[in-house]
mmCIF file of C-alpha atoms and ligand atoms in Angstrom:
data_model
loop_
_atom_site.group_PDB
_atom_site.id
_atom_site.type_symbol
_atom_site.label_atom_id
_atom_site.label_comp_id
_atom_site.label_asym_id
_atom_site.label_seq_id
_atom_site.Cartn_x
_atom_site.Cartn_y
_atom_site.Cartn_z
ATOM 1 C CA MET A 408 0.000 0.000 0.000
ATOM 2 C CA MET A 409 1.272 3.453 -0.838
ATOM 3 C CA THR A 410 -0.958 6.490 -0.758
ATOM 4 C CA THR A 411 -0.334 9.076 -3.440
ATOM 5 C CA GLU A 412 -0.960 11.984 -1.084
ATOM 6 C CA PHE A 413 0.007 12.366 2.542
ATOM 7 C CA LEU A 414 -2.925 11.846 4.923
ATOM 8 C CA PRO A 415 -2.665 14.546 7.600
ATOM 9 C CA PHE A 416 -3.129 13.536 11.228
ATOM 10 C CA ALA A 417 -6.110 15.897 11.628
ATOM 11 C CA LEU A 418 -8.247 18.264 9.548
ATOM 12 C CA PRO A 419 -11.238 20.476 10.404
ATOM 13 C CA ASP A 420 -14.576 19.953 8.622
ATOM 14 C CA ILE A 421 -15.855 23.368 7.492
ATOM 15 C CA GLY A 422 -19.020 23.412 5.349
ATOM 16 C CA GLU A 423 -20.781 26.032 3.209
ATOM 17 C CA GLU A 424 -22.965 27.019 6.210
ATOM 18 C CA GLU A 425 -19.912 28.095 8.187
ATOM 19 C CA ILE A 426 -18.498 30.023 5.205
ATOM 20 C CA THR A 427 -21.808 31.831 4.571
ATOM 21 C CA GLU A 428 -22.078 32.752 8.260
ATOM 22 C CA VAL A 429 -18.518 34.142 8.335
ATOM 23 C CA LEU A 430 -19.241 36.191 5.177
ATOM 24 C CA ASP A 431 -22.392 37.518 6.829
ATOM 25 C CA SER A 432 -20.328 38.708 9.783
ATOM 26 C CA LEU A 433 -17.672 40.230 7.544
ATOM 27 C CA LYS A 434 -20.350 42.204 5.677
ATOM 28 C CA SER A 435 -22.204 43.187 8.871
ATOM 29 C CA GLY A 436 -19.387 45.392 10.109
ATOM 30 C CA TRP A 437 -19.253 43.598 13.460
ATOM 31 C CA LEU A 438 -16.103 41.469 13.693
ATOM 32 C CA THR A 439 -15.400 41.140 17.384
ATOM 33 C CA THR A 440 -17.579 39.819 20.244
ATOM 34 C CA GLY A 441 -21.170 40.616 19.273
ATOM 35 C CA PRO A 442 -24.452 39.054 18.150
ATOM 36 C CA LYS A 443 -22.949 35.849 16.754
ATOM 37 C CA THR A 444 -21.020 35.213 19.954
ATOM 38 C CA LYS A 445 -24.182 35.805 22.007
ATOM 39 C CA ARG A 446 -26.079 33.345 19.797
ATOM 40 C CA PHE A 447 -23.307 30.745 20.012
ATOM 41 C CA GLU A 448 -23.289 31.053 23.818
ATOM 42 C CA LYS A 449 -27.065 30.652 24.015
ATOM 43 C CA GLU A 450 -27.116 27.639 21.701
ATOM 44 C CA PHE A 451 -24.141 26.042 23.455
ATOM 45 C CA ALA A 452 -25.841 26.403 26.854
ATOM 46 C CA GLU A 453 -28.996 24.800 25.394
ATOM 47 C CA PHE A 454 -26.907 21.989 23.910
ATOM 48 C CA ILE A 455 -25.400 21.167 27.322
ATOM 49 C CA GLY A 456 -28.690 21.679 29.188
ATOM 50 C CA ASN A 457 -29.140 21.583 32.970
ATOM 51 C CA ASP A 458 -29.485 25.402 33.085
ATOM 52 C CA VAL A 459 -25.786 26.123 32.528
ATOM 53 C CA GLU A 460 -24.546 29.513 31.375
ATOM 54 C CA ALA A 461 -21.986 29.484 28.552
ATOM 55 C CA ILE A 462 -19.208 32.049 28.121
ATOM 56 C CA ALA A 463 -17.306 32.114 24.843
ATOM 57 C CA VAL A 464 -13.553 32.695 24.985
ATOM 58 C CA ASN A 465 -10.626 32.729 22.577
ATOM 59 C CA SER A 466 -9.225 29.357 23.729
ATOM 60 C CA ALA A 467 -9.684 26.610 26.281
ATOM 61 C CA THR A 468 -6.491 27.876 27.892
ATOM 62 C CA SER A 469 -8.217 31.222 28.548
ATOM 63 C CA GLY A 470 -11.317 29.421 29.781
ATOM 64 C CA LEU A 471 -9.362 27.319 32.276
ATOM 65 C CA HIS A 472 -7.498 30.407 33.477
ATOM 66 C CA LEU A 473 -10.721 32.397 33.921
ATOM 67 C CA ALA A 474 -12.382 29.480 35.710
ATOM 68 C CA LEU A 475 -9.603 29.069 38.267
ATOM 69 C CA GLU A 476 -9.378 32.843 38.774
ATOM 70 C CA ALA A 477 -13.118 33.054 39.380
ATOM 71 C CA LEU A 478 -12.856 30.223 41.916
ATOM 72 C CA GLY A 479 -10.305 32.241 43.868
ATOM 73 C CA ILE A 480 -7.245 30.081 43.191
ATOM 74 C CA GLY A 481 -4.175 32.125 44.090
ATOM 75 C CA ALA A 482 -0.531 32.161 45.129
ATOM 76 C CA GLY A 483 0.602 29.079 47.037
ATOM 77 C CA ASP A 484 -2.598 27.104 46.444
ATOM 78 C CA GLU A 485 -2.409 23.560 45.085
ATOM 79 C CA VAL A 486 -4.485 22.214 42.218
ATOM 80 C CA ILE A 487 -4.528 18.488 41.499
ATOM 81 C CA THR A 488 -4.401 17.365 37.880
ATOM 82 C CA THR A 489 -3.068 14.610 35.636
ATOM 83 C CA THR A 490 0.453 14.494 34.229
ATOM 84 C CA TYR A 491 -1.019 12.929 31.095
ATOM 85 C CA THR A 492 -2.305 16.089 29.400
ATOM 86 C CA PHE A 493 -1.371 19.105 27.321
ATOM 87 C CA THR A 494 0.649 21.744 29.127
ATOM 88 C CA ALA A 495 -2.244 24.264 29.002
ATOM 89 C CA THR A 496 -4.077 22.305 31.719
ATOM 90 C CA ALA A 497 -1.250 22.997 34.174
ATOM 91 C CA GLU A 498 0.174 26.302 32.918
ATOM 92 C CA VAL A 499 -3.007 28.189 33.862
ATOM 93 C CA ILE A 500 -2.464 27.104 37.464
ATOM 94 C CA ARG A 501 0.971 28.731 37.352
ATOM 95 C CA TYR A 502 -0.507 31.941 35.834
ATOM 96 C CA LEU A 503 -2.225 32.399 39.193
ATOM 97 C CA GLY A 504 0.882 31.622 41.255
ATOM 98 C CA ALA A 505 -0.583 28.285 42.352
ATOM 99 C CA ASN A 506 1.097 24.876 41.956
ATOM 100 C CA PRO A 507 -0.139 21.901 39.958
ATOM 101 C CA ILE A 508 0.111 18.627 41.843
ATOM 102 C CA PHE A 509 0.371 15.859 39.299
ATOM 103 C CA VAL A 510 -1.267 12.463 39.683
ATOM 104 C CA ASP A 511 -0.692 9.292 37.666
ATOM 105 C CA ILE A 512 -3.274 7.790 35.323
ATOM 106 C CA ASP A 513 -5.413 4.676 35.297
ATOM 107 C CA PRO A 514 -3.694 2.129 33.008
ATOM 108 C CA HIS A 515 -6.954 1.268 31.252
ATOM 109 C CA THR A 516 -8.666 4.636 30.659
ATOM 110 C CA LEU A 517 -5.515 6.847 30.660
ATOM 111 C CA ASN A 518 -7.533 9.354 32.716
ATOM 112 C CA ILE A 519 -6.472 10.590 36.171
ATOM 113 C CA ASP A 520 -6.504 7.677 38.625
ATOM 114 C CA PRO A 521 -9.089 8.667 41.274
ATOM 115 C CA THR A 522 -7.580 6.234 43.794
ATOM 116 C CA LYS A 523 -4.382 8.308 43.821
ATOM 117 C CA ILE A 524 -5.992 11.695 44.458
ATOM 118 C CA GLU A 525 -6.584 11.585 48.220
ATOM 119 C CA GLU A 526 -2.958 10.804 49.011
ATOM 120 C CA VAL A 527 -1.777 14.149 47.553
ATOM 121 C CA ILE A 528 -4.386 16.363 49.264
ATOM 122 C CA THR A 529 -2.892 18.874 51.721
ATOM 123 C CA PRO A 530 -4.336 21.893 53.588
ATOM 124 C CA ARG A 531 -3.290 23.977 50.540
ATOM 125 C CA THR A 532 -5.287 21.928 48.024
ATOM 126 C CA LYS A 533 -8.075 24.009 46.499
ATOM 127 C CA ALA A 534 -9.225 22.247 43.316
ATOM 128 C CA ILE A 535 -9.090 19.214 41.044
ATOM 129 C CA VAL A 536 -8.828 19.532 37.252
ATOM 130 C CA PRO A 537 -9.639 16.205 35.569
ATOM 131 C CA VAL A 538 -9.101 15.866 31.803
ATOM 132 C CA HIS A 539 -11.340 13.690 29.615
ATOM 133 C CA PHE A 540 -8.433 12.202 27.687
ATOM 134 C CA GLY A 541 -9.144 11.711 23.994
ATOM 135 C CA GLY A 542 -12.864 12.229 24.631
ATOM 136 C CA LEU A 543 -13.424 9.383 27.110
ATOM 137 C CA ALA A 544 -14.996 10.698 30.322
ATOM 138 C CA ALA A 545 -12.820 10.656 33.433
ATOM 139 C CA GLU A 546 -14.270 8.743 36.413
ATOM 140 C CA MET A 547 -16.232 11.739 37.672
ATOM 141 C CA ASN A 548 -18.259 10.203 40.546
ATOM 142 C CA PRO A 549 -15.251 9.379 42.761
ATOM 143 C CA ILE A 550 -13.634 12.707 41.809
ATOM 144 C CA LEU A 551 -16.768 14.649 42.788
ATOM 145 C CA ASP A 552 -17.054 12.595 46.008
ATOM 146 C CA ILE A 553 -13.466 13.437 46.999
ATOM 147 C CA ALA A 554 -14.069 17.108 46.138
ATOM 148 C CA GLY A 555 -17.164 17.104 48.345
ATOM 149 C CA LYS A 556 -15.342 15.414 51.228
ATOM 150 C CA TYR A 557 -12.426 17.896 51.221
ATOM 151 C CA ASN A 558 -14.367 20.972 50.054
ATOM 152 C CA LEU A 559 -12.440 21.279 46.782
ATOM 153 C CA LYS A 560 -13.547 22.933 43.523
ATOM 154 C CA VAL A 561 -13.708 20.899 40.305
ATOM 155 C CA VAL A 562 -12.927 22.339 36.862
ATOM 156 C CA GLU A 563 -13.259 19.818 34.035
ATOM 157 C CA ASP A 564 -10.830 20.162 31.146
ATOM 158 C CA ALA A 565 -13.214 19.049 28.413
ATOM 159 C CA ALA A 566 -10.980 20.213 25.548
ATOM 160 C CA HIS A 567 -11.531 16.811 23.871
ATOM 161 C CA ALA A 568 -14.990 16.046 25.133
ATOM 162 C CA ILE A 569 -17.803 17.312 22.948
ATOM 163 C CA PRO A 570 -19.996 15.375 22.874
ATOM 164 C CA THR A 571 -18.994 13.008 25.661
ATOM 165 C CA THR A 572 -21.295 11.542 28.299
ATOM 166 C CA TYR A 573 -20.632 10.169 31.768
ATOM 167 C CA ARG A 574 -23.285 7.819 33.227
ATOM 168 C CA GLY A 575 -25.757 9.172 30.688
ATOM 169 C CA GLU A 576 -25.115 12.876 31.357
ATOM 170 C CA LEU A 577 -23.355 15.193 28.931
ATOM 171 C CA ILE A 578 -19.990 16.427 30.145
ATOM 172 C CA GLY A 579 -20.701 20.025 31.145
ATOM 173 C CA SER A 580 -23.945 19.155 32.923
ATOM 174 C CA LEU A 581 -22.372 17.363 35.910
ATOM 175 C CA LYS A 582 -21.940 18.831 39.414
ATOM 176 C CA SER A 583 -18.483 20.307 38.768
ATOM 177 C CA ASP A 584 -18.016 24.045 39.224
ATOM 178 C CA VAL A 585 -16.889 24.804 35.654
ATOM 179 C CA THR A 586 -16.318 22.833 32.436
ATOM 180 C CA VAL A 587 -14.136 24.156 29.618
ATOM 181 C CA TYR A 588 -14.095 23.132 25.923
ATOM 182 C CA SER A 589 -11.597 23.834 23.143
ATOM 183 C CA PHE A 590 -12.446 24.695 19.550
ATOM 184 C CA TYR A 591 -8.829 24.658 18.383
ATOM 185 C CA ALA A 592 -8.478 23.718 14.694
ATOM 186 C CA THR A 593 -8.081 19.975 15.321
ATOM 187 C CA LYS A 594 -10.733 19.610 18.014
ATOM 188 C CA PRO A 595 -14.099 17.779 17.689
ATOM 189 C CA ILE A 596 -15.764 21.066 16.768
ATOM 190 C CA ALA A 597 -13.429 23.761 15.486
ATOM 191 C CA THR A 598 -13.357 27.545 15.182
ATOM 192 C CA GLY A 599 -9.597 27.826 14.502
ATOM 193 C CA GLU A 600 -8.951 29.227 17.952
ATOM 194 C CA GLY A 601 -11.738 29.325 20.503
ATOM 195 C CA GLY A 602 -13.221 27.849 23.619
ATOM 196 C CA MET A 603 -16.314 27.786 25.833
ATOM 197 C CA LEU A 604 -16.705 27.795 29.570
ATOM 198 C CA VAL A 605 -19.936 26.513 31.141
ATOM 199 C CA THR A 606 -21.106 26.777 34.728
ATOM 200 C CA ARG A 607 -24.310 26.482 36.742
ATOM 201 C CA HIS A 608 -23.159 29.174 39.169
ATOM 202 C CA PRO A 609 -24.252 32.734 38.210
ATOM 203 C CA GLU A 610 -21.556 34.399 40.342
ATOM 204 C CA ILE A 611 -18.778 32.402 38.616
ATOM 205 C CA ALA A 612 -20.304 33.192 35.214
ATOM 206 C CA GLN A 613 -20.427 36.894 36.067
ATOM 207 C CA ARG A 614 -16.799 36.999 37.228
ATOM 208 C CA CYS A 615 -15.621 35.141 34.104
ATOM 209 C CA ARG A 616 -17.601 37.496 31.832
ATOM 210 C CA VAL A 617 -16.043 40.563 33.414
ATOM 211 C CA MET A 618 -12.498 39.157 33.531
ATOM 212 C CA ARG A 619 -12.755 37.917 29.926
ATOM 213 C CA LEU A 620 -12.757 41.548 28.752
ATOM 214 C CA HIS A 621 -10.355 43.731 30.744
ATOM 215 C CA GLY A 622 -12.405 43.643 33.933
ATOM 216 C CA ILE A 623 -14.909 46.012 32.310
ATOM 217 C CA SER A 624 -18.389 45.902 33.754
ATOM 218 C CA ARG A 625 -20.223 45.999 30.367
ATOM 219 C CA ASP A 626 -19.168 44.516 27.050
ATOM 220 C CA ALA A 627 -18.434 46.560 23.937
ATOM 221 C CA PHE A 628 -21.415 45.285 21.966
ATOM 222 C CA ASP A 629 -23.847 46.552 24.623
ATOM 223 C CA ARG A 630 -22.113 49.921 24.719
ATOM 224 C CA TYR A 631 -21.798 50.557 21.004
ATOM 225 C CA THR A 632 -25.178 49.258 19.896
ATOM 226 C CA SER A 633 -27.280 51.023 22.494
ATOM 227 C CA THR A 634 -29.292 53.893 20.988
ATOM 228 C CA LYS A 635 -28.861 56.012 24.141
ATOM 229 C CA PRO A 636 -25.612 57.874 24.809
ATOM 230 C CA ASN A 637 -23.751 55.009 26.273
ATOM 231 C CA TRP A 638 -20.041 55.576 26.400
ATOM 232 C CA HIS A 639 -19.627 55.081 30.110
ATOM 233 C CA TYR A 640 -18.080 51.928 31.565
ATOM 234 C CA GLU A 641 -16.255 50.967 34.716
ATOM 235 C CA VAL A 642 -13.142 48.879 35.200
ATOM 236 C CA ILE A 643 -13.665 46.809 38.309
ATOM 237 C CA ALA A 644 -10.635 44.478 38.098
ATOM 238 C CA PRO A 645 -7.389 44.047 36.102
ATOM 239 C CA GLY A 646 -8.955 41.652 33.626
ATOM 240 C CA PHE A 647 -7.696 39.809 30.554
ATOM 241 C CA LYS A 648 -8.314 39.888 26.786
ATOM 242 C CA ASP A 649 -9.939 36.488 26.326
ATOM 243 C CA ASN A 650 -13.094 37.216 24.322
ATOM 244 C CA MET A 651 -14.235 35.269 21.248
ATOM 245 C CA THR A 652 -14.646 37.070 17.903
ATOM 246 C CA ASP A 653 -17.908 36.918 15.954
ATOM 247 C CA LEU A 654 -15.920 35.372 13.085
ATOM 248 C CA ALA A 655 -15.017 32.403 15.280
ATOM 249 C CA ALA A 656 -18.562 32.248 16.692
ATOM 250 C CA SER A 657 -19.902 32.119 13.109
ATOM 251 C CA LEU A 658 -17.979 28.879 12.652
ATOM 252 C CA GLY A 659 -18.958 27.606 16.091
ATOM 253 C CA ILE A 660 -22.715 28.044 15.580
ATOM 254 C CA HIS A 661 -22.701 25.617 12.644
ATOM 255 C CA GLN A 662 -20.051 23.267 14.019
ATOM 256 C CA LEU A 663 -22.183 22.848 17.142
ATOM 257 C CA LYS A 664 -25.229 21.842 15.078
ATOM 258 C CA LYS A 665 -23.105 19.027 13.615
ATOM 259 C CA ALA A 666 -21.475 17.918 16.880
ATOM 260 C CA TRP A 667 -23.469 14.675 17.127
ATOM 261 C CA ILE A 668 -23.122 13.872 13.421
ATOM 262 C CA PHE A 669 -19.377 14.438 13.635
ATOM 263 C CA GLN A 670 -19.226 12.188 16.715
ATOM 264 C CA GLN A 671 -21.092 9.416 14.890
ATOM 265 C CA GLN A 672 -18.719 9.668 11.941
ATOM 266 C CA ARG A 673 -15.677 9.430 14.188
ATOM 267 C CA ALA A 674 -17.237 6.558 16.152
ATOM 268 C CA LYS A 675 -17.675 4.690 12.865
ATOM 269 C CA ILE A 676 -13.989 5.114 12.101
ATOM 270 C CA ALA A 677 -13.144 3.876 15.610
ATOM 271 C CA THR A 678 -15.285 0.787 15.021
ATOM 272 C CA PHE A 679 -13.579 0.193 11.668
ATOM 273 C CA TYR A 680 -10.145 0.366 13.325
ATOM 274 C CA ASP A 681 -11.299 -1.843 16.226
ATOM 275 C CA GLU A 682 -12.476 -4.528 13.835
ATOM 276 C CA HIS A 683 -9.420 -4.495 11.607
ATOM 277 C CA LEU A 684 -6.655 -3.991 14.150
ATOM 278 C CA ARG A 685 -7.624 -6.901 16.385
ATOM 279 C CA ASP A 686 -5.071 -9.740 16.559
ATOM 280 C CA LEU A 687 -2.088 -7.386 16.239
ATOM 281 C CA PRO A 688 0.500 -6.694 18.963
ATOM 282 C CA LEU A 689 -1.576 -3.735 20.113
ATOM 283 C CA ILE A 690 -3.741 -2.548 22.971
ATOM 284 C CA LEU A 691 -6.760 -0.874 21.389
ATOM 285 C CA PRO A 692 -8.311 2.236 22.976
ATOM 286 C CA PRO A 693 -10.697 1.836 25.931
ATOM 287 C CA LYS A 694 -14.404 2.189 25.196
ATOM 288 C CA ALA A 695 -17.031 4.262 26.972
ATOM 289 C CA GLN A 696 -19.247 2.365 29.408
ATOM 290 C CA ALA A 697 -22.383 0.799 27.911
ATOM 291 C CA GLY A 698 -24.859 3.573 27.097
ATOM 292 C CA ASP A 699 -22.221 6.323 27.191
ATOM 293 C CA THR A 700 -20.684 8.383 24.386
ATOM 294 C CA HIS A 701 -16.963 8.713 23.647
ATOM 295 C CA SER A 702 -16.324 11.804 21.512
ATOM 296 C CA TRP A 703 -13.465 9.962 19.731
ATOM 297 C CA HIS A 704 -11.337 13.069 19.485
ATOM 298 C CA LEU A 705 -8.354 10.702 19.576
ATOM 299 C CA TYR A 706 -7.862 7.047 18.669
ATOM 300 C CA VAL A 707 -4.802 6.032 20.697
ATOM 301 C CA ILE A 708 -3.267 2.603 20.171
ATOM 302 C CA ARG A 709 -0.498 1.152 22.352
ATOM 303 C CA LEU A 710 2.175 -1.142 20.922
ATOM 304 C CA ASP A 711 2.413 -4.111 23.265
ATOM 305 C CA ASP A 712 5.547 -5.932 24.474
ATOM 306 C CA THR A 713 5.486 -8.379 21.564
ATOM 307 C CA ALA A 714 5.584 -5.667 18.850
ATOM 308 C CA LYS A 715 8.740 -5.974 16.747
ATOM 309 C CA VAL A 716 9.119 -2.221 16.186
ATOM 310 C CA SER A 717 9.574 0.664 18.573
ATOM 311 C CA ARG A 718 6.935 3.383 18.772
ATOM 312 C CA ASN A 719 9.248 5.920 17.128
ATOM 313 C CA THR A 720 10.081 3.586 14.238
ATOM 314 C CA PHE A 721 6.383 2.800 13.856
ATOM 315 C CA ILE A 722 5.539 6.507 13.438
ATOM 316 C CA GLU A 723 8.427 7.014 11.006
ATOM 317 C CA GLU A 724 7.282 4.072 8.901
ATOM 318 C CA MET A 725 3.670 5.302 8.953
ATOM 319 C CA ALA A 726 4.895 8.685 7.683
ATOM 320 C CA ALA A 727 6.914 6.939 4.939
ATOM 321 C CA LYS A 728 3.674 5.224 3.914
ATOM 322 C CA GLY A 729 1.906 8.595 3.765
ATOM 323 C CA ILE A 730 -0.004 8.488 7.061
ATOM 324 C CA GLY A 731 0.328 11.230 9.668
ATOM 325 C CA CYS A 732 0.299 10.048 13.290
ATOM 326 C CA SER A 733 0.902 11.789 16.591
ATOM 327 C CA VAL A 734 1.691 11.124 20.254
ATOM 328 C CA HIS A 735 -0.667 12.088 23.078
ATOM 329 C CA TYR A 736 0.989 12.916 25.379
ATOM 330 C CA ILE A 737 4.547 13.492 26.423
ATOM 331 C CA PRO A 738 3.597 13.496 30.137
ATOM 332 C CA LEU A 739 4.075 16.906 31.708
ATOM 333 C CA HIS A 740 6.554 15.658 34.308
ATOM 334 C CA LEU A 741 9.018 14.777 31.508
ATOM 335 C CA HIS A 742 9.091 18.358 30.152
ATOM 336 C CA PRO A 743 12.010 20.471 31.398
ATOM 337 C CA TYR A 744 9.888 23.231 32.955
ATOM 338 C CA TRP A 745 7.640 20.941 34.996
ATOM 339 C CA ARG A 746 10.420 18.456 35.767
ATOM 340 C CA ASP A 747 12.832 21.093 37.042
ATOM 341 C CA THR A 748 10.331 23.340 38.829
ATOM 342 C CA TYR A 749 8.913 20.465 40.849
ATOM 343 C CA ASN A 750 11.939 18.089 40.946
ATOM 344 C CA LEU A 751 10.029 15.318 39.229
ATOM 345 C CA ARG A 752 11.578 12.032 38.105
ATOM 346 C CA PRO A 753 10.282 10.000 35.147
ATOM 347 C CA GLU A 754 9.404 7.088 37.449
ATOM 348 C CA ASP A 755 7.293 9.265 39.764
ATOM 349 C CA PHE A 756 4.330 8.517 37.481
ATOM 350 C CA PRO A 757 5.066 5.000 36.219
ATOM 351 C CA VAL A 758 1.783 4.396 34.383
ATOM 352 C CA ALA A 759 2.016 7.667 32.462
ATOM 353 C CA LEU A 760 5.660 6.929 31.635
ATOM 354 C CA SER A 761 5.094 3.401 30.310
ATOM 355 C CA THR A 762 1.988 4.549 28.424
ATOM 356 C CA TYR A 763 3.841 7.417 26.775
ATOM 357 C CA GLU A 764 6.557 5.065 25.540
ATOM 358 C CA CYS A 765 4.145 2.940 23.491
ATOM 359 C CA VAL A 766 1.289 5.234 22.368
ATOM 360 C CA VAL A 767 0.449 6.289 18.821
ATOM 361 C CA SER A 768 -2.552 8.425 17.849
ATOM 362 C CA LEU A 769 -3.980 7.346 14.492
ATOM 363 C CA PRO A 770 -5.867 9.819 12.286
ATOM 364 C CA ILE A 771 -9.601 9.941 13.128
ATOM 365 C CA TYR A 772 -11.653 12.784 11.625
ATOM 366 C CA THR A 773 -14.803 13.279 9.630
ATOM 367 C CA ARG A 774 -13.136 14.136 6.337
ATOM 368 C CA MET A 775 -11.381 10.761 6.158
ATOM 369 C CA THR A 776 -12.747 8.604 3.346
ATOM 370 C CA LEU A 777 -13.156 4.848 3.594
ATOM 371 C CA GLU A 778 -10.050 4.614 1.432
ATOM 372 C CA ASP A 779 -8.122 6.759 3.931
ATOM 373 C CA GLN A 780 -9.219 4.426 6.728
ATOM 374 C CA GLU A 781 -8.267 1.348 4.722
ATOM 375 C CA ASN A 782 -4.886 2.818 3.855
ATOM 376 C CA THR A 783 -4.234 3.603 7.511
ATOM 377 C CA MET A 784 -5.267 0.117 8.605
ATOM 378 C CA THR A 785 -3.159 -1.547 5.892
ATOM 379 C CA ALA A 786 -0.125 0.538 6.819
ATOM 380 C CA VAL A 787 -0.476 -0.440 10.506
ATOM 381 C CA LYS A 788 -0.703 -4.119 9.525
ATOM 382 C CA GLU A 789 2.245 -3.977 7.163
ATOM 383 C CA ILE A 790 4.429 -2.456 9.859
ATOM 384 C CA LEU A 791 3.347 -4.787 12.658
ATOM 385 C CA ILE A 792 3.182 -8.101 10.773
ATOM 386 C CA ARG A 793 6.780 -8.822 9.856
HETATM 387 C C1 LIG B 2117 -6.330 18.543 27.218
HETATM 388 C C2 LIG B 2117 -6.210 19.939 26.665
HETATM 389 N N1 LIG B 2117 -6.448 20.978 27.478
HETATM 390 C C3 LIG B 2117 -6.369 22.248 27.044
HETATM 391 C C4 LIG B 2117 -6.014 22.528 25.746
HETATM 392 C C5 LIG B 2117 -5.908 23.958 25.318
HETATM 393 O O1 LIG B 2117 -6.842 24.263 24.317
HETATM 394 P P1 LIG B 2117 -6.705 25.614 23.474
HETATM 395 O O2 LIG B 2117 -5.755 25.356 22.373
HETATM 396 O O3 LIG B 2117 -8.121 25.869 22.963
HETATM 397 O O4 LIG B 2117 -6.266 26.679 24.402
HETATM 398 C C6 LIG B 2117 -5.762 21.490 24.860
HETATM 399 C C7 LIG B 2117 -5.375 21.786 23.473
HETATM 400 O O5 LIG B 2117 -4.741 21.035 22.780
HETATM 401 C C8 LIG B 2117 -5.849 20.163 25.326
HETATM 402 O O6 LIG B 2117 -5.606 19.120 24.508
#
């Protein structure tokens, strides 16, 4: 098998509806946060349900930062999270002068191991930030129980998790304080850059809204579109510049409408891989519990001990066969900044370490044709059967 063109690891799926909506915004004269952003927020909140408020931001990183700020996380506080994530999950904790306390992962789900959380709780612990790795829900019931027992806040990093369910409930509608999504170009729904924060708590929503735009008490759209003289505003805090543009929201409105269709298309690809990659020296990705939805943002295989190639050689050979792959994740404790700041050793998180050494993320996105899937599957087989 040899593909004629290189199959990228990920691609967004932008339709005519998105393009028409962006053109409409361009012609309207309103480019920044305005009516499209308001509509996207309203429709996103309705999508999640359970009376949440939704606040659109320019990235999940901004959303996580705003969430922790609104919850009062500050200098010297500790926030528990997984080492098996993207650096954004932990860097926002440092923005506030607080310290991430890393925890190892469950060897099956690759999500934070809830049985290892209590042992790192100290009087300084203020919050837990679970990540729904690849779009498979973290074990939220024990996490929420621990948070309740120790009076900790919970912010879900749902960058991969739309739509994902846990015990029948959509991620975002659980009892956590805040949930944050990413609409980065490769994410399950994409606006290029963008994110959404949802919460059931009006006071958190209000703080995030104000801090999202310079700590100003009223947003620009309200001020400029009012027919009364309306130039006055008040700065009530040193806020940030985290607002979403109407151009991004134009994409988001239509991506959101397709979120379930996109999920079904990715789930079909996952099923195709599952069926064809059985009987190889691989561990296939964990599934959602019966009745639950995995968003299938990532399809992560693990080469097992009997594989005749290393992970790095595998990825090189896939690239030579025209298939883009990736690695999720290099655990945070292996990166120089986190390692050196917190004196972490590779073996401090043995499950994350051994997982990292054998993982490969295969392409899984809606624009993949059946031929793309077959080519990927054939390439995997050719490399592993030797
Ligand atoms: C787990 C996780 N959290 C947070 C982020 C940050 O998202 P964004 O790029 O929208 O800031 C990402 C992005 O890759 C991610 O994978």
